XYZ file of C-alpha atoms in Angstrom:
585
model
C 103.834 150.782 148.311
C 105.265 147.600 148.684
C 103.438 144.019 146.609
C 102.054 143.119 149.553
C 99.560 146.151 150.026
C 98.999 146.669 146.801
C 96.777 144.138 145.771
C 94.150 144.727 148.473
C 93.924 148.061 147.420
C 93.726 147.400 143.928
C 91.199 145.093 144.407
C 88.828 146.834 147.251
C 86.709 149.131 144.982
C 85.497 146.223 142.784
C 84.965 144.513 146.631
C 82.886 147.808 147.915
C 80.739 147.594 144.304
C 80.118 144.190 144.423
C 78.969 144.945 148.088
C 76.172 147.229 147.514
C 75.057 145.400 144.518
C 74.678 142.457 146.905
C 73.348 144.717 149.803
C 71.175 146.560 147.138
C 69.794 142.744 145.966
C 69.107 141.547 149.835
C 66.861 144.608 150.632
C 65.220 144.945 147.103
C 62.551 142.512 147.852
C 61.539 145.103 151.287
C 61.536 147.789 148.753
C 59.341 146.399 146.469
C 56.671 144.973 148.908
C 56.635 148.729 150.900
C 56.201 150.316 147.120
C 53.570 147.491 145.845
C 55.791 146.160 142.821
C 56.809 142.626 144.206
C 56.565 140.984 140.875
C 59.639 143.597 139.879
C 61.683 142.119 142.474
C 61.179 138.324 141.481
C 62.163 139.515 137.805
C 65.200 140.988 139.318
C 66.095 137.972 141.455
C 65.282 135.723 138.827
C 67.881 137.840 136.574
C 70.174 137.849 138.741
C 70.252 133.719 139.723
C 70.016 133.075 135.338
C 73.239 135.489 135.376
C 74.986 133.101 137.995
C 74.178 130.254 136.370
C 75.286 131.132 132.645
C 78.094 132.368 134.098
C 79.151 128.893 135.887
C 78.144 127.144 132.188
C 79.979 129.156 129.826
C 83.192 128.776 132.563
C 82.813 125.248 132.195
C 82.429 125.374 128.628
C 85.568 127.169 127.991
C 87.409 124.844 130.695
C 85.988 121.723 128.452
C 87.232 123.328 124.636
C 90.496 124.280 125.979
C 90.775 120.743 127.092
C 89.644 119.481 124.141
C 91.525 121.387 121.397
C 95.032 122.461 123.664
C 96.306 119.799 125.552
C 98.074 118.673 123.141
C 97.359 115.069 123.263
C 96.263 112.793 120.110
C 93.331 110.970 121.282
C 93.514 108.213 119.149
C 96.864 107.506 120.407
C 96.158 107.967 124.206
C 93.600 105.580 123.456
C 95.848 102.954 123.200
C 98.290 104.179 126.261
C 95.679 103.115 128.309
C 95.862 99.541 127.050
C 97.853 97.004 128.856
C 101.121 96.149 127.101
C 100.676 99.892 124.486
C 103.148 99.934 122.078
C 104.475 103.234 120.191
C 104.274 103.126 116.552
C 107.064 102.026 114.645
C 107.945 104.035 111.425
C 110.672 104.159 108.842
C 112.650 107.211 108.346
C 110.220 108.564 106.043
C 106.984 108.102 108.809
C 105.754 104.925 107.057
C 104.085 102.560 109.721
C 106.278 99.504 110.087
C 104.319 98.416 113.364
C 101.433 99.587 115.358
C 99.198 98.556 117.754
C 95.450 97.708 117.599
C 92.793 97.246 119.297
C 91.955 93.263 120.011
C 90.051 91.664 122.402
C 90.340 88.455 125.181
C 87.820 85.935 125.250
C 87.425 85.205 129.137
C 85.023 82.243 130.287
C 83.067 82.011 133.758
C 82.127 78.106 134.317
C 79.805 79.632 136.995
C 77.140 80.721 134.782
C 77.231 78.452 131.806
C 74.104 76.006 131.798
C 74.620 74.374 128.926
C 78.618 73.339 128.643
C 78.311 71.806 125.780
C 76.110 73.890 124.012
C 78.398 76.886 124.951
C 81.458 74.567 123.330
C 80.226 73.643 120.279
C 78.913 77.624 119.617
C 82.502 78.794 120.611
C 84.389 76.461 118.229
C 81.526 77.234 115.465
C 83.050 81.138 115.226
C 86.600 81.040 117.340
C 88.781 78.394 114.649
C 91.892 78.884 116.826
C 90.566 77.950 120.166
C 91.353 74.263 121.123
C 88.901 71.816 122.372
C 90.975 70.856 125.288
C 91.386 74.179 126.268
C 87.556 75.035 126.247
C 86.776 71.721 127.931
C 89.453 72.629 130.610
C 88.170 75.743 131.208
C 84.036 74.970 131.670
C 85.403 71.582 134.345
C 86.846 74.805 136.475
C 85.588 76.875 138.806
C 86.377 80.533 138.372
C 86.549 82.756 135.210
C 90.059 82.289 132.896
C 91.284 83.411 129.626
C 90.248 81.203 126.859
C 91.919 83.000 123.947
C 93.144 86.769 122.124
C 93.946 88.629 119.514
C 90.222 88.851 118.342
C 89.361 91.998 116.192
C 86.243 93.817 116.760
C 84.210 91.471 113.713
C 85.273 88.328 115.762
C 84.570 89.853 119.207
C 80.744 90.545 117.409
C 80.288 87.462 115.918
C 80.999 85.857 119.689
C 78.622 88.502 121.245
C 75.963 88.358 119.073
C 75.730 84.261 120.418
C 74.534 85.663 123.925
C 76.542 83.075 126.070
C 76.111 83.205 129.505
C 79.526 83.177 131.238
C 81.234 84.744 128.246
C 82.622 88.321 128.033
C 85.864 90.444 126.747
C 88.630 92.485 127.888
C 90.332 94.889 125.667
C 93.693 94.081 124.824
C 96.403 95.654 122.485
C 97.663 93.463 119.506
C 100.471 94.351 117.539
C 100.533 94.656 113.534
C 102.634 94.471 110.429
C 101.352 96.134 107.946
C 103.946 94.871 105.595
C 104.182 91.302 106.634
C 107.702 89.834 105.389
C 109.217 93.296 104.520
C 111.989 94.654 106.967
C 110.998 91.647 108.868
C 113.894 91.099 110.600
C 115.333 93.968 111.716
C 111.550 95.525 112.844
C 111.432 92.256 114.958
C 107.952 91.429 116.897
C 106.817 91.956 119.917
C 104.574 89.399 122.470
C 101.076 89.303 123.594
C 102.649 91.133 126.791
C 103.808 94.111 124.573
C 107.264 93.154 125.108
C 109.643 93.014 122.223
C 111.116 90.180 121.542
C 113.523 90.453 118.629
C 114.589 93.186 116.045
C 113.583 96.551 116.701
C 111.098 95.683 118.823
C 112.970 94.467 121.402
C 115.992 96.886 120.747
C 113.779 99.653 121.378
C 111.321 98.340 123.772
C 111.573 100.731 127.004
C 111.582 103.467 124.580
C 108.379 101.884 122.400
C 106.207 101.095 125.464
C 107.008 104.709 126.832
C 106.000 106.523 123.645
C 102.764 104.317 123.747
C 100.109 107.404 123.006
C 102.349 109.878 121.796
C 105.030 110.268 118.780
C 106.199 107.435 116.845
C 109.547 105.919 116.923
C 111.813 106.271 113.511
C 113.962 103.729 112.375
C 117.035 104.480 110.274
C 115.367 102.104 107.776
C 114.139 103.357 104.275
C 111.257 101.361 103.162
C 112.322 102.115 99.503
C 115.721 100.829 99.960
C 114.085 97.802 101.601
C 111.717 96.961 99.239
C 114.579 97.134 96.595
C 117.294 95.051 98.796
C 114.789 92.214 99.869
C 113.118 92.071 96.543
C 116.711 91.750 94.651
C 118.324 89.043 97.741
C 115.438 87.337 97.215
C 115.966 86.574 93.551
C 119.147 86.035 93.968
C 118.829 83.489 96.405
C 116.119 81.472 94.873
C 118.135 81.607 91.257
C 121.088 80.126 92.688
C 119.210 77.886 95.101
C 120.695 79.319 98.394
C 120.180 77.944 101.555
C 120.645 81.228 102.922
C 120.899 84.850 102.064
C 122.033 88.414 103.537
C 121.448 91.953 102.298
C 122.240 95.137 103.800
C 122.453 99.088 103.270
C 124.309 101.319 104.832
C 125.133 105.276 105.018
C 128.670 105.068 106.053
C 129.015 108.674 107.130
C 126.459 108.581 109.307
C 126.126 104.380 110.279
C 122.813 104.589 109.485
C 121.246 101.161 108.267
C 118.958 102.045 105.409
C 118.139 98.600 104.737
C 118.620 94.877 105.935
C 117.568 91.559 104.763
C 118.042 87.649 106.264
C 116.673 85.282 103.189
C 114.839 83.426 104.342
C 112.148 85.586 105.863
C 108.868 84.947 107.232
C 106.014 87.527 108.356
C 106.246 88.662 112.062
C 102.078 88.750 112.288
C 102.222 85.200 112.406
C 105.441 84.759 114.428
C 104.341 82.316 116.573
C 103.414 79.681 113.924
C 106.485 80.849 111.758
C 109.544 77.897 111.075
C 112.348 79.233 113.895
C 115.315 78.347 111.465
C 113.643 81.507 108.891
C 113.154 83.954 111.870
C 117.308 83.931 112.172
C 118.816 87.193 111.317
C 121.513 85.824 110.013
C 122.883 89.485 109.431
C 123.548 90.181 113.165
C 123.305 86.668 114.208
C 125.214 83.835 111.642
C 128.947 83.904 111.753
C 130.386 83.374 108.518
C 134.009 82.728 107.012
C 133.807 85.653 104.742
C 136.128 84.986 102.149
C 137.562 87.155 99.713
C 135.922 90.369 101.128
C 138.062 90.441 104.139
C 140.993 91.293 101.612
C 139.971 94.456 101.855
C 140.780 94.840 105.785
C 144.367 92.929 104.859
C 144.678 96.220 102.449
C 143.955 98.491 104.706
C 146.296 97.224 107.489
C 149.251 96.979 105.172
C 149.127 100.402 103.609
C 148.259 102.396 106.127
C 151.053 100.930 108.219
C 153.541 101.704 105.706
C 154.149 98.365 105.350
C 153.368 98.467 101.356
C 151.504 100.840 98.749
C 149.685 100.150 96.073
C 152.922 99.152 93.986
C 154.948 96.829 96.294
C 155.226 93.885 94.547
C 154.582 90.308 95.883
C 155.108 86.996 94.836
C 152.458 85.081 93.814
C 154.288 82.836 91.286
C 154.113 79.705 93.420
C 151.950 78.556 96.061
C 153.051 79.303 99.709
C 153.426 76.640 101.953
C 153.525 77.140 105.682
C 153.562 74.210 108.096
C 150.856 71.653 106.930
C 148.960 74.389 104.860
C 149.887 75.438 101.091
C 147.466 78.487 100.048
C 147.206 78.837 96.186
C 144.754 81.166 93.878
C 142.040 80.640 92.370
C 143.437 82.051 88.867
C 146.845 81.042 88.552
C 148.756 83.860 87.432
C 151.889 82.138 88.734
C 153.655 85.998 88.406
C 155.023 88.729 90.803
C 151.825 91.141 91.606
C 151.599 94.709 92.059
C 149.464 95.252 95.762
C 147.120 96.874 93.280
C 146.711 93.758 91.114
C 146.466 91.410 94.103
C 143.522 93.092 94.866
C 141.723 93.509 91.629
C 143.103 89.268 90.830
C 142.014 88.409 94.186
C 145.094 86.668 94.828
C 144.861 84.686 98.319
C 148.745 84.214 98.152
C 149.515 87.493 97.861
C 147.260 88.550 100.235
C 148.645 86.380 102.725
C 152.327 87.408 101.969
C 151.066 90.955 102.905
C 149.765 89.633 106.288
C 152.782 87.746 107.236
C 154.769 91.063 106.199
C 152.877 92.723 108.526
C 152.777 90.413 111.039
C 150.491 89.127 113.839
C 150.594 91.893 116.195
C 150.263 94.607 114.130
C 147.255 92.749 112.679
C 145.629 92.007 115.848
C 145.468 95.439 116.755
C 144.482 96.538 113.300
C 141.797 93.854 113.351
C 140.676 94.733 116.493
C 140.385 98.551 115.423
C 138.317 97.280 112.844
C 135.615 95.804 115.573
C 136.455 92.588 113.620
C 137.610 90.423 116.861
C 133.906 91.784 118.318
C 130.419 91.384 118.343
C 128.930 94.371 116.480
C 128.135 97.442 118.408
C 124.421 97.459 117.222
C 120.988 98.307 118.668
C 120.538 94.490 117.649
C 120.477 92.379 120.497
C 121.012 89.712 117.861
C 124.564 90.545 117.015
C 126.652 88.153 117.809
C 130.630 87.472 118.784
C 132.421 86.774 115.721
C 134.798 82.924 116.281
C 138.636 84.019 116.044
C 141.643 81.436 116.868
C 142.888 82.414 120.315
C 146.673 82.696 119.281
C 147.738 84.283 115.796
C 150.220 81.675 114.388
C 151.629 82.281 110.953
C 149.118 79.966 109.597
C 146.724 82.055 111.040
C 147.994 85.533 109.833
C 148.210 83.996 106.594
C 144.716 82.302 106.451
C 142.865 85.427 108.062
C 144.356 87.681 105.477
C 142.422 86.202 102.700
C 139.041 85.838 104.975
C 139.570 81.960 106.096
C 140.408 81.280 110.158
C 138.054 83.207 111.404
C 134.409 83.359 111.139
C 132.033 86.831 111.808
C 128.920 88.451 111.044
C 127.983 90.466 108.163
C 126.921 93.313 111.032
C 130.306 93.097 111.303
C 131.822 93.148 108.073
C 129.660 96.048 107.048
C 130.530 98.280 110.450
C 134.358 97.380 109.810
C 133.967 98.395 106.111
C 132.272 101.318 106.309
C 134.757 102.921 108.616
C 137.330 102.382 106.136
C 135.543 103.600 103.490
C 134.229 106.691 105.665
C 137.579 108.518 105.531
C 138.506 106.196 108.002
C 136.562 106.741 111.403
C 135.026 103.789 113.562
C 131.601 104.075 114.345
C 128.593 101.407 115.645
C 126.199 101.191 113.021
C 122.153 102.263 114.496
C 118.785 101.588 113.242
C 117.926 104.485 114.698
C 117.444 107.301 112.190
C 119.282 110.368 112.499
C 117.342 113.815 112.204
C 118.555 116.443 109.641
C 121.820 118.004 110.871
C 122.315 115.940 113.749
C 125.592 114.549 113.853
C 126.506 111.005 114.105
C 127.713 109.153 117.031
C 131.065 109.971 118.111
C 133.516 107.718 116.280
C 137.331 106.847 116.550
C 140.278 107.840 113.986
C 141.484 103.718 113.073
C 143.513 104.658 109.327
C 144.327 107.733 108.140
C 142.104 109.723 105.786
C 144.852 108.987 102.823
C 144.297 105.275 103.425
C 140.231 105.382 103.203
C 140.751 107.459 99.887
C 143.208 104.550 98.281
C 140.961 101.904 99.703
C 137.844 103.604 97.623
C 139.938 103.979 94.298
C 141.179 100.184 94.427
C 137.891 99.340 94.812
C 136.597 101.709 91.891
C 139.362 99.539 90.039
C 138.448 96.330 91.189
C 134.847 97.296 89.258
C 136.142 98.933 86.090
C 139.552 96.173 85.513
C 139.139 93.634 88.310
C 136.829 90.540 89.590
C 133.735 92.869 90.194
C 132.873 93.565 86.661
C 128.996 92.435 86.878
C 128.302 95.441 89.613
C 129.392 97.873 87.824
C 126.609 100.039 87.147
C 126.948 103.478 84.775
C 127.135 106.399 86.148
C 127.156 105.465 89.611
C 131.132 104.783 90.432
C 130.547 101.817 91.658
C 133.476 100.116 93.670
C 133.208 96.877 95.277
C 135.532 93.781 96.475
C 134.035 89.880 95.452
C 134.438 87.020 97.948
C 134.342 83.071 97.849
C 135.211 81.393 100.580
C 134.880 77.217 100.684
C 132.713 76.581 104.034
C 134.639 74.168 106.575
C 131.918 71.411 107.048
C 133.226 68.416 108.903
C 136.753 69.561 109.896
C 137.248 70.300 106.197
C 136.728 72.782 103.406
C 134.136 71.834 100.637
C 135.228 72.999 97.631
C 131.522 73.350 95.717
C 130.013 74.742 98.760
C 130.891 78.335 98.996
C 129.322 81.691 100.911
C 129.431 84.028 97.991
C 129.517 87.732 98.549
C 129.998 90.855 97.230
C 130.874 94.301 99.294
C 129.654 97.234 97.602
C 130.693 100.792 97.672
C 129.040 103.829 95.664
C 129.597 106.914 94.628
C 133.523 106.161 95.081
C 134.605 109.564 94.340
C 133.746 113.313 96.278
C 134.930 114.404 99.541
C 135.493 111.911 101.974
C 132.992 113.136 104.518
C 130.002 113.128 102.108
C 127.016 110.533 102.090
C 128.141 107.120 100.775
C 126.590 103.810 100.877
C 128.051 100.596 101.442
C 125.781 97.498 100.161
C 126.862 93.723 101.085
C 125.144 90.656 99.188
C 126.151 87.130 100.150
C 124.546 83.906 99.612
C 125.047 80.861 101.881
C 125.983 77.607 99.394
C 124.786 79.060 95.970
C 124.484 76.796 92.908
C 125.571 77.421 89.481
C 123.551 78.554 86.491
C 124.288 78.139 82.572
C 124.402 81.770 82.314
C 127.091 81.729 85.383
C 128.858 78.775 83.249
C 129.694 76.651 85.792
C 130.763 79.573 88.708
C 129.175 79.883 92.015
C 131.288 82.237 93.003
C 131.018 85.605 94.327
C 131.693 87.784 91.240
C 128.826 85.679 89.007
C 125.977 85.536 91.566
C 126.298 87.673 94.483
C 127.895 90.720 92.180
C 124.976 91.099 90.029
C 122.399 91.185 92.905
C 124.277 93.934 94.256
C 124.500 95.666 91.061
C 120.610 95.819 90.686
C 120.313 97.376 94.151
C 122.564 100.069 93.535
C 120.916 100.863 90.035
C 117.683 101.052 91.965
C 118.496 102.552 95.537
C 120.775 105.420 93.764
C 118.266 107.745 92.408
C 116.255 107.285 95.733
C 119.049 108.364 97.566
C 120.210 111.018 95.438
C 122.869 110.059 94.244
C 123.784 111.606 90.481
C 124.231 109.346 87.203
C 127.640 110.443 85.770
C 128.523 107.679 83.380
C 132.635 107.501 82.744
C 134.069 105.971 79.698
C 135.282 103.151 81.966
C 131.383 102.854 82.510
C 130.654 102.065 78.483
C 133.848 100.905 77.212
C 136.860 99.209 77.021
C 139.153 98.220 80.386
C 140.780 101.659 80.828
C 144.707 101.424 81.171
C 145.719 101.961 85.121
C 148.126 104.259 86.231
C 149.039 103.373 89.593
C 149.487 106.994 90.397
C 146.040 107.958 90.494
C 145.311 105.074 93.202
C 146.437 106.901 95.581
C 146.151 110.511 97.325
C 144.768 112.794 99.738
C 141.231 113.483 99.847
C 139.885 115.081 96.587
């Protein structure tokens, strides 16, 4: 029997049944009239017509619950997909709400049926504050209904309706919110009254936002509790010192997650369009900076992993180099032949730039540009912006770039070019997009070799324990880090008490290579000096110490155990150049 017999023969003796039922129903009302018992057969036909109709209800019924309870839709979401310009929530990597949409209303204003103009005015002004006269008065001289003004919440949109004005009534309209004002301000962004983004997240991730309107949220990378501790700590930093300026940032380096970034000043995206511009600046992705002392660590890098020099060639730092119409000197002046190692942990700009000019420009130009420092940062950030690099690599040039001076770049960058040397040496874009558990990260690119990234961490370990980095050092926590001062060039020349002072963080420094590890950057833009800094605006007295704090607090949070060293409690420890370097370990 092949399918297509089967079925009518399956199916034809529930057809002949319900037949004669039906047959039996048509003739029952003959039957009952020739035996006398009509009121039988108008029970039966009433029966039989409740039957149908109970039937038809509890179908719909069960058609309505399983719409209800399985559709798998979240009606308070879908609520808002129906809304003009719907946004998805925005939430941190943890599902806290960041940003998420409302429910507002527009005031719209038909001249047609107002009486009383200025009656209607004056009552309008009385509850709506931000509505201009002009605009009101434009509005009731026209001729057709217009949008007078947004953003009302449902008490505002009563107080107007309970005033009965002819001519007046309200559109729904979605309205975007912050619960937490200033925090993660600039890299969540805000969006317009169009629900479009326009800056941060929000605009990063707009096609994606306004297509998840209604449905799941959209995580950021971001931790609020790394947040809350980098802003709170950049803050205080900046308004000790008096900074005109002021970045923060955390990052995962195996993955390139950013856990946490921070442009001082900030301002609070729910009242963006009344916020000073020159605060809105993420100066993060989007202020170049000469970064100073920092960059050494990038010079480092080059140098050893091209063989040019390990951690005990020695250079000359005895007297200042000159090159043509430049002489570089240190800031300490050791006036002695260095060790690479103790260039690095003396900060010493002329041996730094004797290791550049030993390795020469091209080799650093394609080192350099390995390191994504010659780029704008591959970011999410629409922000990020193309660092300002001299268009020919003269000696000068080598010399002045290996100490951070001739070219100026983002922090966005510094912290993507830093983390993939201290990531066991892989190049990867940084994302504020968070990355679920086991998911890999993006696919990166092999720039040093896995050796180099391991000395890199342990001279920065020293830098901490023996070096210029002493105020970060936080016990337990093997904290590494690299300080930076660099004069800012302000009228064709450099200004010697007007510095960008940093600090480039780096913790745990030991375990495998490929484990978590978080890289945290603090500079300030043209701090002042403190008695308790004696005099010093420099990197290693007010940008150290910030970073410091954040560690202590962002550690635990990221789990991250306290083993505290002797180097942690006591004494400089003696270094032994041999355990600088090595394989992973």
């Amino acid at each position: 029997m092949t399918p297509a017999t089967s079925v009518p023969n399956i199916l034809l003796p529930a057809w002949r049944w319900f037949s004669a039922r039906l047959w039996w129903m048509e003739h029952a009302f003959e039957r009952a009239r020739t035996s006398g018992k009509v009121e039988d057969d108008a029970r039966i036909r009433i029966f039989f017509i409740m039957a149908l109709f109970s039937a038809g209800f509890v179908t719909l019924g069960l058609g309505a619950t399983k719409a209800a309870l399985f559709s798998g839709h979240d009606f308070n979401s879908d609520y808002a997909a129906v809304t003009p310009g719907a946004r998805a929530d925005l939430v941190d990597r943890n599902g806290q709400i960041l940003a998420m949409d409302l429910l507002h209303y527009g005031v719209y204003l038909d001249p047609r049926d107002v009486s009383d103009p200025k009656g209607t005015e004056a009552a309008l002004m009385s509850v709506l504050p931000g509505i201009t006269p002009a605009r009101l008065e434009k509005t009731l001289a026209g001729d057709r209904r217009e949008y007078v003004i947004g953003g009302l919440t449902p008490e505002m949109k009563a107080k107007v309706h309970d005033l009965a004005l002819p001519g007046v009534d309200f559109e729904e309209e979605s309205a975007r919110a912050y619960p937490l004002a200033n925090t993660g301000a600039h890299i969540i962004g805000f969006s317009g009254k169009d629900g479009h983004g326009l800056a941060g997240a929000e605009k990063a991730l707009d096609a994606e936002l306004r297509a998840n309107a209604g449905k799941e949220p959209v995580a950021l990378s971001l931790d609020l509790r790394v947040q809350g501790a980098l802003q709170d700590e950049l803050n205080a930093a900046a308004t000790k010192f008096r900074a005109i300026g002021g970045v923060g940032i955390v990052v995962n380096v195996r993955t390139g997650e950013i856990l946490g970034l921070s442009s001082y000043p900030d301002f609070d995206p729910n009242d963006a369009g009344t916020a000073d511009p020159a605060k809105m600046i993420n100066h993060v992705a989007a202020t170049d900076y000469e970064p100073g002392s920092v960059f050494k660590v990038f010079t480092l890098a080059m140098g050893i992993d091209a063989g040019v020099a390990n951690v005990n060639t020695m250079l000359d730092a005895r007297t200042p180099l000159a090159l043509g119409g430049q002489t570089i000197h240190d800031y300490d002046k050791d006036n002695s032949m260095l060790p690479l190692w103790e260039v690095f942990t003396h900060s010493s700009n002329i041996g730094s730039a004797r290791l550049g000019l030993m390795c020469g420009a091209d080799r650093m130009d394609r080192y350099f540009r390995s390191f994504g420092l010659f780029n704008a940062a591959p970011s999410e950030l629409i922000e990020s912006s193309r660092p300002i690099v001299n268009s020919k690599l003269t000696d000068n040039v080598v010399a002045s770039m290996s100490f951070g001076h001739a070219i100026s770049l983002t922090p966005l960058s510094i912290a993507t070019g830093m983390s993939a040397v201290l990531n066991g040496g892989v190049y990867r874009p940084l994302t504020i997009r968070k990355l679920e558990a086991g998911q890999a990260p993006a696919p990166g690119r092999r720039i040093i070799q896995a050796s180099t990234s391991r000395t890199m961490l342990n001279l920065m370990r020293l830098n901490v324990t023996n070096g210029t980095g002493g105020k970060a050092n936080v016990a337990g926590y093997r904290v590494g880090g690299k300080t930076g001062s660099a004069e800012k060039a302000l009228g064709g020349h450099y200004e010697r008490n007007k510095l960008v002072s940093s600090f480039a963080a780096v913790f745990p420094t030991d375990g495998p290579l490929d484990a978590d590890r978080y890289f945290v950057l603090i500079m300030l833009d043209q701090p002042n000096a403190t008695p308790d800094t004696f005099g010093f605006a420099t990197g290693g007295w007010t940008a150290a110490p910030a970073a410091g704090r954040v560690i202590e607090r962002i550690a635990p949070l990221l789990g991250v155990k306290r083993v505290v060293l002797p180097q942690d409690t006591g004494p400089k420890p003696p270094v032994d150049p041999k355990t600088l370097t090595g394989e992973e370990g």
